[in-house]
């Protein structure tokens, strides 16, 4: 009977992760599969020499070494497989772009028609739009907008 717990302890992998690595193995080309088995044999011998596994658990230890090597290959190949991470604008630039695009008209209307103070405007944006913006930042954006209009 297979000792799943010893496989999990040796590899640090859950059953789902072991299945995923088996699927990875199926997609490897033959040259890489041979490399997996070469490295598996070396790792298994190393574990035996270190006393990490008992010779009576050779089946589980061999399979665990196989999975450990697959995990390492997956890590090595991950940069080639994954898509590049989309970089985000810094928070201040995103906030400013959103304020200028979506809320600038509201800022101008509230300031000119309702004569709200900068602190009242800041509170209004926090309550109505869930945007935390300092009163000084709102003033700066408003003044820059007014300068652009002139």
Short mmCIF file of N, CA, C and O in Angstrom, two decimals:
data_model
loop_
_atom_site.label_atom_id
_atom_site.label_comp_id
_atom_site.label_asym_id
_atom_site.label_seq_id
_atom_site.Cartn_x
_atom_site.Cartn_y
_atom_site.Cartn_z
N UNK A 1 0.84 -1.18 0.00
CA UNK A 1 0.00 0.00 0.00
C UNK A 1 0.89 1.25 0.00
O UNK A 1 1.87 1.32 0.72
N UNK A 2 0.51 2.22 -0.81
CA UNK A 2 1.30 3.44 -0.95
C UNK A 2 1.12 4.36 0.25
O UNK A 2 0.01 4.58 0.72
N UNK A 3 2.25 4.90 0.73
CA UNK A 3 2.22 5.82 1.86
C UNK A 3 2.21 7.25 1.30
O UNK A 3 3.26 7.85 1.05
N UNK A 4 1.01 7.80 1.10
CA UNK A 4 0.86 9.14 0.53
C UNK A 4 1.44 10.22 1.43
O UNK A 4 1.96 11.23 0.94
N UNK A 5 1.39 9.99 2.71
CA UNK A 5 1.91 10.98 3.67
C UNK A 5 3.42 11.15 3.52
O UNK A 5 3.93 12.27 3.56
N UNK A 6 4.15 10.05 3.34
CA UNK A 6 5.60 10.17 3.18
C UNK A 6 5.94 10.90 1.87
O UNK A 6 6.91 11.66 1.81
N UNK A 7 5.14 10.68 0.83
CA UNK A 7 5.37 11.39 -0.43
C UNK A 7 5.14 12.89 -0.23
O UNK A 7 5.92 13.72 -0.69
N UNK A 8 4.08 13.22 0.50
CA UNK A 8 3.78 14.62 0.77
C UNK A 8 4.87 15.28 1.61
O UNK A 8 5.27 16.41 1.36
N UNK A 9 5.39 14.56 2.60
CA UNK A 9 6.45 15.10 3.45
C UNK A 9 7.74 15.31 2.66
O UNK A 9 8.40 16.34 2.78
N UNK A 10 8.11 14.32 1.83
CA UNK A 10 9.35 14.44 1.05
C UNK A 10 9.29 15.55 0.01
O UNK A 10 10.29 16.21 -0.25
N UNK A 11 8.12 15.74 -0.61
CA UNK A 11 8.02 16.71 -1.70
C UNK A 11 7.50 18.06 -1.27
O UNK A 11 7.78 19.07 -1.90
N UNK A 12 6.68 18.06 -0.23
CA UNK A 12 6.02 19.31 0.17
C UNK A 12 4.88 19.67 -0.76
O UNK A 12 4.46 20.82 -0.82
N UNK A 13 4.37 18.68 -1.50
CA UNK A 13 3.33 18.92 -2.49
C UNK A 13 2.01 18.27 -2.07
O UNK A 13 2.00 17.17 -1.53
N UNK A 14 0.91 18.95 -2.37
CA UNK A 14 -0.40 18.36 -2.12
C UNK A 14 -0.74 17.39 -3.25
O UNK A 14 -0.04 17.35 -4.28
N UNK A 15 -1.80 16.63 -3.06
CA UNK A 15 -2.22 15.67 -4.10
C UNK A 15 -2.54 16.39 -5.41
O UNK A 15 -2.19 15.90 -6.50
N UNK A 16 -3.19 17.55 -5.34
CA UNK A 16 -3.52 18.31 -6.55
C UNK A 16 -2.26 18.79 -7.27
O UNK A 16 -2.19 18.77 -8.50
N UNK A 17 -1.29 19.23 -6.50
CA UNK A 17 -0.03 19.69 -7.10
C UNK A 17 0.71 18.53 -7.76
O UNK A 17 1.30 18.69 -8.82
N UNK A 18 0.64 17.35 -7.15
CA UNK A 18 1.29 16.17 -7.74
C UNK A 18 0.63 15.81 -9.07
O UNK A 18 1.31 15.45 -10.03
N UNK A 19 -0.69 15.92 -9.13
CA UNK A 19 -1.40 15.65 -10.39
C UNK A 19 -0.98 16.66 -11.46
O UNK A 19 -0.72 16.30 -12.61
N UNK A 20 -0.88 17.93 -11.07
CA UNK A 20 -0.48 18.98 -12.03
C UNK A 20 0.93 18.72 -12.56
O UNK A 20 1.21 18.93 -13.75
N UNK A 21 1.83 18.26 -11.70
CA UNK A 21 3.19 17.95 -12.15
C UNK A 21 3.20 16.75 -13.09
O UNK A 21 3.99 16.70 -14.02
N UNK A 22 2.31 15.79 -12.85
CA UNK A 22 2.19 14.66 -13.77
C UNK A 22 1.74 15.13 -15.16
O UNK A 22 2.22 14.64 -16.18
N UNK A 23 0.85 16.11 -15.18
CA UNK A 23 0.41 16.68 -16.46
C UNK A 23 1.54 17.44 -17.13
O UNK A 23 1.67 17.42 -18.35
N UNK A 24 2.35 18.11 -16.34
CA UNK A 24 3.52 18.79 -16.89
C UNK A 24 4.47 17.79 -17.54
O UNK A 24 4.96 18.01 -18.65
N UNK A 25 4.69 16.67 -16.86
CA UNK A 25 5.57 15.63 -17.39
C UNK A 25 5.07 15.14 -18.75
O UNK A 25 5.85 14.93 -19.66
N UNK A 26 3.77 15.01 -18.89
CA UNK A 26 3.19 14.54 -20.15
C UNK A 26 3.45 15.52 -21.29
O UNK A 26 3.52 15.12 -22.45
N UNK A 27 3.62 16.79 -20.98
CA UNK A 27 3.84 17.81 -22.02
C UNK A 27 5.32 18.00 -22.36
O UNK A 27 5.64 18.70 -23.32
N UNK A 28 6.22 17.43 -21.58
CA UNK A 28 7.66 17.61 -21.83
C UNK A 28 8.08 16.83 -23.06
O UNK A 28 7.54 15.77 -23.38
N UNK A 29 9.11 17.36 -23.74
CA UNK A 29 9.66 16.60 -24.86
C UNK A 29 10.53 15.47 -24.31
O UNK A 29 10.86 15.43 -23.13
N UNK A 30 10.88 14.53 -25.19
CA UNK A 30 11.57 13.32 -24.74
C UNK A 30 12.93 13.63 -24.10
O UNK A 30 13.31 13.00 -23.11
N UNK A 31 13.63 14.57 -24.64
CA UNK A 31 14.95 14.92 -24.10
C UNK A 31 14.83 15.39 -22.65
O UNK A 31 15.61 15.00 -21.78
N UNK A 32 13.83 16.20 -22.37
CA UNK A 32 13.63 16.70 -21.02
C UNK A 32 13.13 15.58 -20.09
O UNK A 32 13.50 15.55 -18.91
N UNK A 33 12.36 14.65 -20.61
CA UNK A 33 11.91 13.52 -19.79
C UNK A 33 13.10 12.67 -19.34
O UNK A 33 13.17 12.24 -18.19
N UNK A 34 14.03 12.45 -20.26
CA UNK A 34 15.23 11.68 -19.91
C UNK A 34 16.02 12.43 -18.84
O UNK A 34 16.52 11.83 -17.89
N UNK A 35 16.10 13.76 -18.97
CA UNK A 35 16.79 14.58 -17.97
C UNK A 35 16.10 14.46 -16.61
O UNK A 35 16.76 14.39 -15.57
N UNK A 36 14.77 14.43 -16.59
CA UNK A 36 14.03 14.28 -15.34
C UNK A 36 14.45 12.98 -14.64
O UNK A 36 14.74 12.97 -13.44
N UNK A 37 14.51 11.88 -15.40
CA UNK A 37 14.84 10.59 -14.79
C UNK A 37 16.31 10.52 -14.34
O UNK A 37 16.62 9.90 -13.32
N UNK A 38 17.19 11.19 -15.09
CA UNK A 38 18.59 11.24 -14.67
C UNK A 38 18.72 11.97 -13.34
O UNK A 38 19.35 11.49 -12.39
N UNK A 39 18.07 13.13 -13.24
CA UNK A 39 18.13 13.92 -12.02
C UNK A 39 17.39 13.23 -10.87
O UNK A 39 17.77 13.35 -9.70
N UNK A 40 16.33 12.50 -11.20
CA UNK A 40 15.58 11.75 -10.19
C UNK A 40 16.47 10.71 -9.53
O UNK A 40 16.49 10.57 -8.31
N UNK A 41 17.23 9.98 -10.34
CA UNK A 41 18.12 8.93 -9.84
C UNK A 41 19.17 9.54 -8.91
O UNK A 41 19.45 9.01 -7.82
N UNK A 42 19.75 10.68 -9.32
CA UNK A 42 20.76 11.36 -8.50
C UNK A 42 20.17 11.82 -7.16
O UNK A 42 20.79 11.64 -6.11
N UNK A 43 18.97 12.40 -7.21
CA UNK A 43 18.34 12.88 -5.99
C UNK A 43 18.00 11.71 -5.06
O UNK A 43 18.21 11.78 -3.84
N UNK A 44 17.51 10.62 -5.61
CA UNK A 44 17.17 9.44 -4.82
C UNK A 44 18.41 8.90 -4.11
O UNK A 44 18.38 8.60 -2.92
N UNK A 45 19.53 8.79 -4.84
CA UNK A 45 20.78 8.32 -4.23
C UNK A 45 21.23 9.26 -3.12
O UNK A 45 21.70 8.81 -2.07
N UNK A 46 21.08 10.55 -3.33
CA UNK A 46 21.46 11.54 -2.32
C UNK A 46 20.61 11.38 -1.07
O UNK A 46 21.12 11.41 0.05
N UNK A 47 19.30 11.19 -1.24
CA UNK A 47 18.41 11.00 -0.09
C UNK A 47 18.77 9.74 0.69
O UNK A 47 18.75 9.75 1.91
N UNK A 48 19.13 8.67 -0.03
CA UNK A 48 19.53 7.43 0.66
C UNK A 48 20.81 7.64 1.45
O UNK A 48 20.93 7.20 2.59
N UNK A 49 21.79 8.33 0.83
CA UNK A 49 23.07 8.57 1.49
C UNK A 49 22.90 9.44 2.74
O UNK A 49 23.59 9.24 3.74
N UNK A 50 21.98 10.37 2.70
CA UNK A 50 21.74 11.26 3.84
C UNK A 50 20.84 10.63 4.90
O UNK A 50 20.65 11.19 5.97
N UNK A 51 20.27 9.47 4.58
CA UNK A 51 19.37 8.80 5.51
C UNK A 51 18.00 9.46 5.57
O UNK A 51 17.25 9.29 6.52
N UNK A 52 17.67 10.23 4.55
CA UNK A 52 16.38 10.93 4.52
C UNK A 52 15.23 9.96 4.25
O UNK A 52 14.10 10.22 4.65
N UNK A 53 15.51 8.86 3.55
CA UNK A 53 14.49 7.85 3.26
C UNK A 53 15.00 6.48 3.67
O UNK A 53 16.20 6.22 3.66
N UNK A 54 14.07 5.62 4.01
CA UNK A 54 14.41 4.25 4.36
C UNK A 54 14.41 3.41 3.09
O UNK A 54 13.57 3.59 2.23
N UNK A 55 15.39 2.50 2.96
CA UNK A 55 15.42 1.64 1.77
C UNK A 55 14.12 0.86 1.55
O UNK A 55 13.76 0.56 0.43
N UNK A 56 13.39 0.57 2.63
CA UNK A 56 12.14 -0.17 2.48
C UNK A 56 11.05 0.68 1.82
O UNK A 56 10.05 0.15 1.35
N UNK A 57 11.23 1.99 1.80
CA UNK A 57 10.26 2.90 1.17
C UNK A 57 10.79 3.39 -0.17
O UNK A 57 10.56 4.53 -0.56
N UNK A 58 11.46 2.53 -0.90
CA UNK A 58 12.08 2.90 -2.17
C UNK A 58 11.09 3.38 -3.21
O UNK A 58 11.36 4.30 -3.95
N UNK A 59 9.92 2.75 -3.27
CA UNK A 59 8.92 3.16 -4.26
C UNK A 59 8.44 4.57 -4.04
O UNK A 59 8.43 5.40 -4.96
N UNK A 60 8.03 4.86 -2.81
CA UNK A 60 7.56 6.21 -2.48
C UNK A 60 8.68 7.24 -2.63
O UNK A 60 8.47 8.33 -3.13
N UNK A 61 9.89 6.86 -2.18
CA UNK A 61 11.02 7.79 -2.26
C UNK A 61 11.39 8.06 -3.71
O UNK A 61 11.71 9.20 -4.08
N UNK A 62 11.37 7.05 -4.55
CA UNK A 62 11.68 7.24 -5.97
C UNK A 62 10.66 8.15 -6.64
O UNK A 62 11.00 9.05 -7.41
N UNK A 63 9.38 7.92 -6.30
CA UNK A 63 8.32 8.76 -6.86
C UNK A 63 8.44 10.19 -6.34
O UNK A 63 8.27 11.16 -7.08
N UNK A 64 8.77 10.34 -5.06
CA UNK A 64 8.93 11.67 -4.47
C UNK A 64 10.11 12.40 -5.12
O UNK A 64 10.02 13.61 -5.38
N UNK A 65 11.18 11.68 -5.39
CA UNK A 65 12.33 12.30 -6.07
C UNK A 65 11.93 12.74 -7.48
O UNK A 65 12.31 13.82 -7.94
N UNK A 66 11.15 11.91 -8.16
CA UNK A 66 10.64 12.24 -9.49
C UNK A 66 9.83 13.54 -9.44
O UNK A 66 10.03 14.45 -10.24
N UNK A 67 8.93 13.64 -8.46
CA UNK A 67 8.11 14.84 -8.32
C UNK A 67 8.95 16.06 -7.95
O UNK A 67 8.70 17.17 -8.44
N UNK A 68 9.94 15.87 -7.10
CA UNK A 68 10.80 16.97 -6.70
C UNK A 68 11.56 17.53 -7.90
O UNK A 68 11.71 18.75 -8.06
N UNK A 69 12.02 16.65 -8.76
CA UNK A 69 12.72 17.09 -9.97
C UNK A 69 11.75 17.80 -10.91
O UNK A 69 12.09 18.84 -11.50
N UNK A 70 10.55 17.28 -11.07
CA UNK A 70 9.55 17.94 -11.92
C UNK A 70 9.23 19.34 -11.40
O UNK A 70 9.09 20.28 -12.18
N UNK A 71 9.13 19.44 -10.09
CA UNK A 71 8.87 20.75 -9.48
C UNK A 71 10.00 21.72 -9.81
O UNK A 71 9.76 22.87 -10.18
N UNK A 72 11.23 21.24 -9.70
CA UNK A 72 12.38 22.09 -10.01
C UNK A 72 12.37 22.51 -11.48
O UNK A 72 12.63 23.66 -11.80
N UNK A 73 12.05 21.59 -12.37
CA UNK A 73 11.99 21.91 -13.80
C UNK A 73 10.88 22.92 -14.06
O UNK A 73 11.04 23.85 -14.84
N UNK A 74 9.75 22.73 -13.38
CA UNK A 74 8.64 23.68 -13.54
C UNK A 74 9.08 25.08 -13.12
O UNK A 74 8.79 26.06 -13.78
N UNK A 75 9.81 25.17 -12.00
CA UNK A 75 10.30 26.46 -11.52
C UNK A 75 11.28 27.06 -12.52
O UNK A 75 11.25 28.26 -12.80
N UNK A 76 12.16 26.23 -13.08
CA UNK A 76 13.14 26.71 -14.05
C UNK A 76 12.46 27.22 -15.32
O UNK A 76 12.93 28.17 -15.93
N UNK A 77 11.38 26.57 -15.73
CA UNK A 77 10.71 26.95 -16.97
C UNK A 77 9.64 28.00 -16.78
O UNK A 77 9.13 28.54 -17.75
N UNK A 78 9.27 28.30 -15.56
CA UNK A 78 8.17 29.23 -15.29
C UNK A 78 8.33 30.57 -15.99
O UNK A 78 7.38 31.07 -16.56
N UNK A 79 9.52 31.20 -15.99
CA UNK A 79 9.62 32.48 -16.68
C UNK A 79 9.32 32.37 -18.17
O UNK A 79 8.84 33.32 -18.76
N UNK A 80 9.58 31.24 -18.78
CA UNK A 80 9.31 31.07 -20.20
C UNK A 80 7.83 30.88 -20.47
O UNK A 80 7.33 31.24 -21.51
N UNK A 81 7.11 30.32 -19.53
CA UNK A 81 5.71 29.96 -19.73
C UNK A 81 4.78 31.10 -19.35
O UNK A 81 3.79 31.36 -20.01
N UNK A 82 5.08 31.80 -18.27
CA UNK A 82 4.16 32.82 -17.78
C UNK A 82 4.17 34.05 -18.67
O UNK A 82 5.16 34.35 -19.33
N UNK A 83 3.05 34.75 -18.66
CA UNK A 83 2.94 35.99 -19.42
C UNK A 83 3.56 37.12 -18.62
O UNK A 83 3.59 37.08 -17.39
N UNK A 84 4.04 38.14 -19.30
CA UNK A 84 4.64 39.25 -18.58
C UNK A 84 3.60 39.94 -17.68
O UNK A 84 2.43 40.04 -18.02
N UNK A 85 4.06 40.41 -16.54
CA UNK A 85 3.19 41.08 -15.60
C UNK A 85 2.96 42.51 -16.07
O UNK A 85 3.90 43.21 -16.43
N UNK A 86 1.69 42.91 -16.10
CA UNK A 86 1.35 44.26 -16.51
C UNK A 86 1.75 45.23 -15.41
O UNK A 86 1.37 45.05 -14.26
N UNK A 87 2.52 46.22 -15.78
CA UNK A 87 2.94 47.18 -14.77
C UNK A 87 1.84 48.20 -14.56
O UNK A 87 1.15 48.60 -15.48
N UNK A 88 1.68 48.60 -13.31
CA UNK A 88 0.66 49.58 -12.96
C UNK A 88 1.31 50.94 -12.77
O UNK A 88 2.46 51.05 -12.37
N UNK A 89 0.52 51.98 -13.06
CA UNK A 89 0.99 53.32 -12.77
C UNK A 89 1.06 53.47 -11.26
O UNK A 89 0.28 52.86 -10.54
N UNK A 90 1.95 54.30 -10.79
CA UNK A 90 1.98 54.58 -9.35
C UNK A 90 0.62 55.13 -8.91
O UNK A 90 -0.11 55.73 -9.68
N UNK A 91 0.30 54.91 -7.64
CA UNK A 91 -1.02 55.27 -7.11
C UNK A 91 -1.39 56.72 -7.39
O UNK A 91 -2.50 57.01 -7.82
N UNK A 92 -0.48 57.64 -7.16
CA UNK A 92 -0.79 59.06 -7.35
C UNK A 92 -1.18 59.35 -8.79
O UNK A 92 -2.10 60.11 -9.06
N UNK A 93 -0.48 58.75 -9.76
CA UNK A 93 -0.80 59.00 -11.16
C UNK A 93 -2.15 58.40 -11.53
O UNK A 93 -2.91 58.99 -12.29
N UNK A 94 -2.47 57.21 -10.99
CA UNK A 94 -3.78 56.60 -11.26
C UNK A 94 -4.88 57.46 -10.65
O UNK A 94 -5.92 57.68 -11.27
N UNK A 95 -4.67 57.93 -9.42
CA UNK A 95 -5.66 58.76 -8.75
C UNK A 95 -5.88 60.05 -9.53
O UNK A 95 -7.02 60.44 -9.79
N UNK A 96 -4.81 60.68 -9.93
CA UNK A 96 -4.93 61.93 -10.67
C UNK A 96 -5.65 61.72 -11.99
O UNK A 96 -6.52 62.50 -12.37
N UNK A 97 -5.30 60.65 -12.71
CA UNK A 97 -5.96 60.37 -13.98
C UNK A 97 -7.45 60.14 -13.76
O UNK A 97 -8.28 60.63 -14.53
N UNK A 98 -7.80 59.40 -12.71
CA UNK A 98 -9.22 59.15 -12.42
C UNK A 98 -9.93 60.44 -12.05
O UNK A 98 -11.06 60.68 -12.49
N UNK A 99 -9.28 61.27 -11.24
CA UNK A 99 -9.90 62.54 -10.86
C UNK A 99 -10.12 63.43 -12.08
O UNK A 99 -11.19 64.01 -12.25
N UNK A 100 -9.12 63.52 -12.92
CA UNK A 100 -9.24 64.38 -14.10
C UNK A 100 -10.26 63.85 -15.09
O UNK A 100 -11.03 64.61 -15.67
N UNK A 101 -10.30 62.55 -15.27
CA UNK A 101 -11.20 61.96 -16.26
C UNK A 101 -12.64 61.88 -15.76
O UNK A 101 -13.57 62.22 -16.48
N UNK A 102 -12.83 61.42 -14.53
CA UNK A 102 -14.17 61.11 -14.06
C UNK A 102 -14.79 62.15 -13.13
O UNK A 102 -16.01 62.26 -13.06
N UNK A 103 -13.97 62.88 -12.40
CA UNK A 103 -14.51 63.71 -11.33
C UNK A 103 -14.18 65.19 -11.45
O UNK A 103 -14.60 65.97 -10.62
N UNK A 104 -13.46 65.58 -12.47
CA UNK A 104 -13.04 66.98 -12.58
C UNK A 104 -14.24 67.90 -12.74
O UNK A 104 -14.31 68.96 -12.10
N UNK A 105 -15.21 67.52 -13.57
CA UNK A 105 -16.40 68.35 -13.75
C UNK A 105 -17.15 68.52 -12.43
O UNK A 105 -17.63 69.61 -12.11
N UNK A 106 -17.25 67.43 -11.66
CA UNK A 106 -17.91 67.49 -10.36
C UNK A 106 -17.14 68.38 -9.41
O UNK A 106 -17.73 69.17 -8.66
N UNK A 107 -15.83 68.31 -9.43
CA UNK A 107 -15.00 69.15 -8.57
C UNK A 107 -15.23 70.62 -8.90
O UNK A 107 -15.46 71.44 -8.00
N UNK A 108 -15.20 70.95 -10.19
CA UNK A 108 -15.41 72.35 -10.61
C UNK A 108 -16.81 72.81 -10.22
O UNK A 108 -16.99 73.91 -9.68
N UNK A 109 -17.83 71.98 -10.47
CA UNK A 109 -19.21 72.35 -10.15
C UNK A 109 -19.38 72.59 -8.66
O UNK A 109 -19.95 73.62 -8.26
N UNK A 110 -18.87 71.69 -7.84
CA UNK A 110 -19.02 71.84 -6.39
C UNK A 110 -18.27 73.07 -5.88
O UNK A 110 -18.76 73.76 -4.98
N UNK A 111 -17.13 73.34 -6.44
CA UNK A 111 -16.33 74.48 -5.98
C UNK A 111 -16.97 75.80 -6.42
O UNK A 111 -17.08 76.73 -5.62
N UNK A 112 -17.42 75.87 -7.67
CA UNK A 112 -17.92 77.14 -8.21
C UNK A 112 -19.39 77.38 -7.89
O UNK A 112 -19.77 78.50 -7.55
N UNK A 113 -20.23 76.35 -8.02
CA UNK A 113 -21.67 76.55 -7.83
C UNK A 113 -22.07 76.44 -6.36
O UNK A 113 -22.86 77.24 -5.87
N UNK A 114 -21.56 75.42 -5.67
CA UNK A 114 -21.98 75.21 -4.30
C UNK A 114 -21.02 75.85 -3.30
O UNK A 114 -21.27 75.81 -2.09
N UNK A 115 -19.94 76.42 -3.79
CA UNK A 115 -18.97 77.14 -2.96
C UNK A 115 -18.46 76.33 -1.77
O UNK A 115 -18.31 76.83 -0.67
N UNK A 116 -18.19 75.03 -2.00
CA UNK A 116 -17.66 74.18 -0.94
C UNK A 116 -16.19 74.50 -0.71
O UNK A 116 -15.45 74.83 -1.65
N UNK A 117 -15.78 74.40 0.54
CA UNK A 117 -14.36 74.60 0.86
C UNK A 117 -13.58 73.38 0.39
O UNK A 117 -14.15 72.34 0.07
N UNK A 118 -12.26 73.50 0.40
CA UNK A 118 -11.42 72.38 -0.05
C UNK A 118 -11.58 71.18 0.88
O UNK A 118 -11.63 70.04 0.43
N UNK A 119 -11.70 71.43 2.16
CA UNK A 119 -11.90 70.33 3.11
C UNK A 119 -13.27 69.68 2.93
O UNK A 119 -13.40 68.46 3.02
N UNK A 120 -14.29 70.49 2.65
CA UNK A 120 -15.62 69.93 2.38
C UNK A 120 -15.60 69.09 1.10
O UNK A 120 -16.24 68.04 1.03
N UNK A 121 -14.86 69.56 0.12
CA UNK A 121 -14.73 68.80 -1.13
C UNK A 121 -14.04 67.46 -0.88
O UNK A 121 -14.46 66.43 -1.41
N UNK A 122 -13.01 67.48 -0.06
CA UNK A 122 -12.30 66.25 0.27
C UNK A 122 -13.24 65.27 0.96
O UNK A 122 -13.27 64.08 0.61
N UNK A 123 -14.03 65.77 1.90
CA UNK A 123 -15.01 64.91 2.59
C UNK A 123 -16.06 64.39 1.62
O UNK A 123 -16.47 63.23 1.69
N UNK A 124 -16.51 65.26 0.73
CA UNK A 124 -17.52 64.86 -0.26
C UNK A 124 -17.01 63.72 -1.15
O UNK A 124 -17.72 62.74 -1.40
N UNK A 125 -15.79 63.84 -1.64
CA UNK A 125 -15.22 62.79 -2.49
C UNK A 125 -15.08 61.48 -1.73
O UNK A 125 -15.27 60.41 -2.28
N UNK A 126 -14.75 61.58 -0.46
CA UNK A 126 -14.60 60.36 0.35
C UNK A 126 -15.95 59.68 0.54
O UNK A 126 -16.07 58.46 0.42
N UNK A 127 -17.00 60.47 0.83
CA UNK A 127 -18.33 59.90 1.07
C UNK A 127 -18.99 59.42 -0.22
O UNK A 127 -19.54 58.32 -0.27
N UNK A 128 -18.99 60.25 -1.23
CA UNK A 128 -19.74 59.96 -2.46
C UNK A 128 -19.03 58.99 -3.41
O UNK A 128 -19.67 58.16 -4.04
N UNK A 129 -17.74 59.15 -3.54
CA UNK A 129 -17.01 58.38 -4.55
C UNK A 129 -16.03 57.37 -3.96
O UNK A 129 -15.33 56.68 -4.70
N UNK A 130 -15.93 57.32 -2.63
CA UNK A 130 -15.00 56.40 -1.97
C UNK A 130 -13.56 56.65 -2.41
O UNK A 130 -12.78 55.74 -2.57
N UNK A 131 -13.23 57.93 -2.62
CA UNK A 131 -11.88 58.34 -3.00
C UNK A 131 -11.31 59.23 -1.91
O UNK A 131 -11.87 60.28 -1.61
N UNK A 132 -10.23 58.80 -1.31
CA UNK A 132 -9.58 59.60 -0.28
C UNK A 132 -8.56 60.51 -0.95
O UNK A 132 -7.57 60.04 -1.51
N UNK A 133 -8.87 61.80 -0.92
CA UNK A 133 -8.02 62.80 -1.58
C UNK A 133 -7.86 63.96 -0.61
O UNK A 133 -8.84 64.44 -0.04
N UNK A 134 -6.63 64.42 -0.45
CA UNK A 134 -6.41 65.54 0.47
C UNK A 134 -6.97 66.83 -0.13
O UNK A 134 -7.07 66.98 -1.35
N UNK A 135 -7.32 67.74 0.75
CA UNK A 135 -7.86 69.03 0.30
C UNK A 135 -6.81 69.82 -0.50
O UNK A 135 -7.16 70.49 -1.47
N UNK A 136 -5.55 69.70 -0.13
CA UNK A 136 -4.51 70.43 -0.86
C UNK A 136 -4.31 69.86 -2.26
O UNK A 136 -4.05 70.60 -3.21
N UNK A 137 -4.47 68.56 -2.39
CA UNK A 137 -4.32 67.92 -3.71
C UNK A 137 -5.48 68.34 -4.62
O UNK A 137 -5.28 68.64 -5.79
N UNK A 138 -6.69 68.38 -4.08
CA UNK A 138 -7.84 68.84 -4.86
C UNK A 138 -7.65 70.29 -5.31
O UNK A 138 -7.95 70.63 -6.46
N UNK A 139 -7.13 71.11 -4.41
CA UNK A 139 -6.89 72.52 -4.75
C UNK A 139 -5.88 72.64 -5.88
O UNK A 139 -6.07 73.40 -6.83
N UNK A 140 -4.81 71.85 -5.80
CA UNK A 140 -3.78 71.90 -6.84
C UNK A 140 -4.34 71.47 -8.20
O UNK A 140 -4.10 72.12 -9.22
N UNK A 141 -5.13 70.40 -8.22
CA UNK A 141 -5.71 69.94 -9.48
C UNK A 141 -6.67 70.99 -10.04
O UNK A 141 -6.67 71.29 -11.24
N UNK A 142 -7.47 71.57 -9.17
CA UNK A 142 -8.42 72.60 -9.59
C UNK A 142 -7.68 73.80 -10.17
O UNK A 142 -8.05 74.31 -11.25
N UNK A 143 -6.64 74.26 -9.48
CA UNK A 143 -5.90 75.43 -9.96
C UNK A 143 -5.18 75.14 -11.27
O UNK A 143 -5.13 76.00 -12.16
N UNK A 144 -4.66 73.94 -11.44
CA UNK A 144 -4.02 73.57 -12.71
C UNK A 144 -5.04 73.53 -13.83
O UNK A 144 -4.77 73.94 -14.95
N UNK A 145 -6.23 73.03 -13.52
CA UNK A 145 -7.29 72.97 -14.52
C UNK A 145 -7.71 74.39 -14.93
O UNK A 145 -7.91 74.66 -16.11
N UNK A 146 -7.84 75.28 -13.95
CA UNK A 146 -8.20 76.66 -14.25
C UNK A 146 -7.12 77.33 -15.09
O UNK A 146 -7.43 78.09 -16.01
N UNK A 147 -5.87 77.06 -14.81
CA UNK A 147 -4.77 77.65 -15.59
C UNK A 147 -4.79 77.13 -17.03
O UNK A 147 -4.51 77.89 -17.97
N UNK A 148 -5.15 75.87 -17.22
CA UNK A 148 -5.23 75.28 -18.57
C UNK A 148 -6.39 75.89 -19.36
O UNK A 148 -6.31 76.03 -20.58
N UNK A 149 -7.47 76.25 -18.67
CA UNK A 149 -8.64 76.82 -19.34
C UNK A 149 -8.36 78.23 -19.83
O UNK A 149 -8.96 78.68 -20.79
N UNK A 150 -7.44 78.94 -19.18
CA UNK A 150 -7.15 80.33 -19.55
C UNK A 150 -6.21 80.45 -20.70
O UNK A 150 -5.67 79.74 -21.33
#
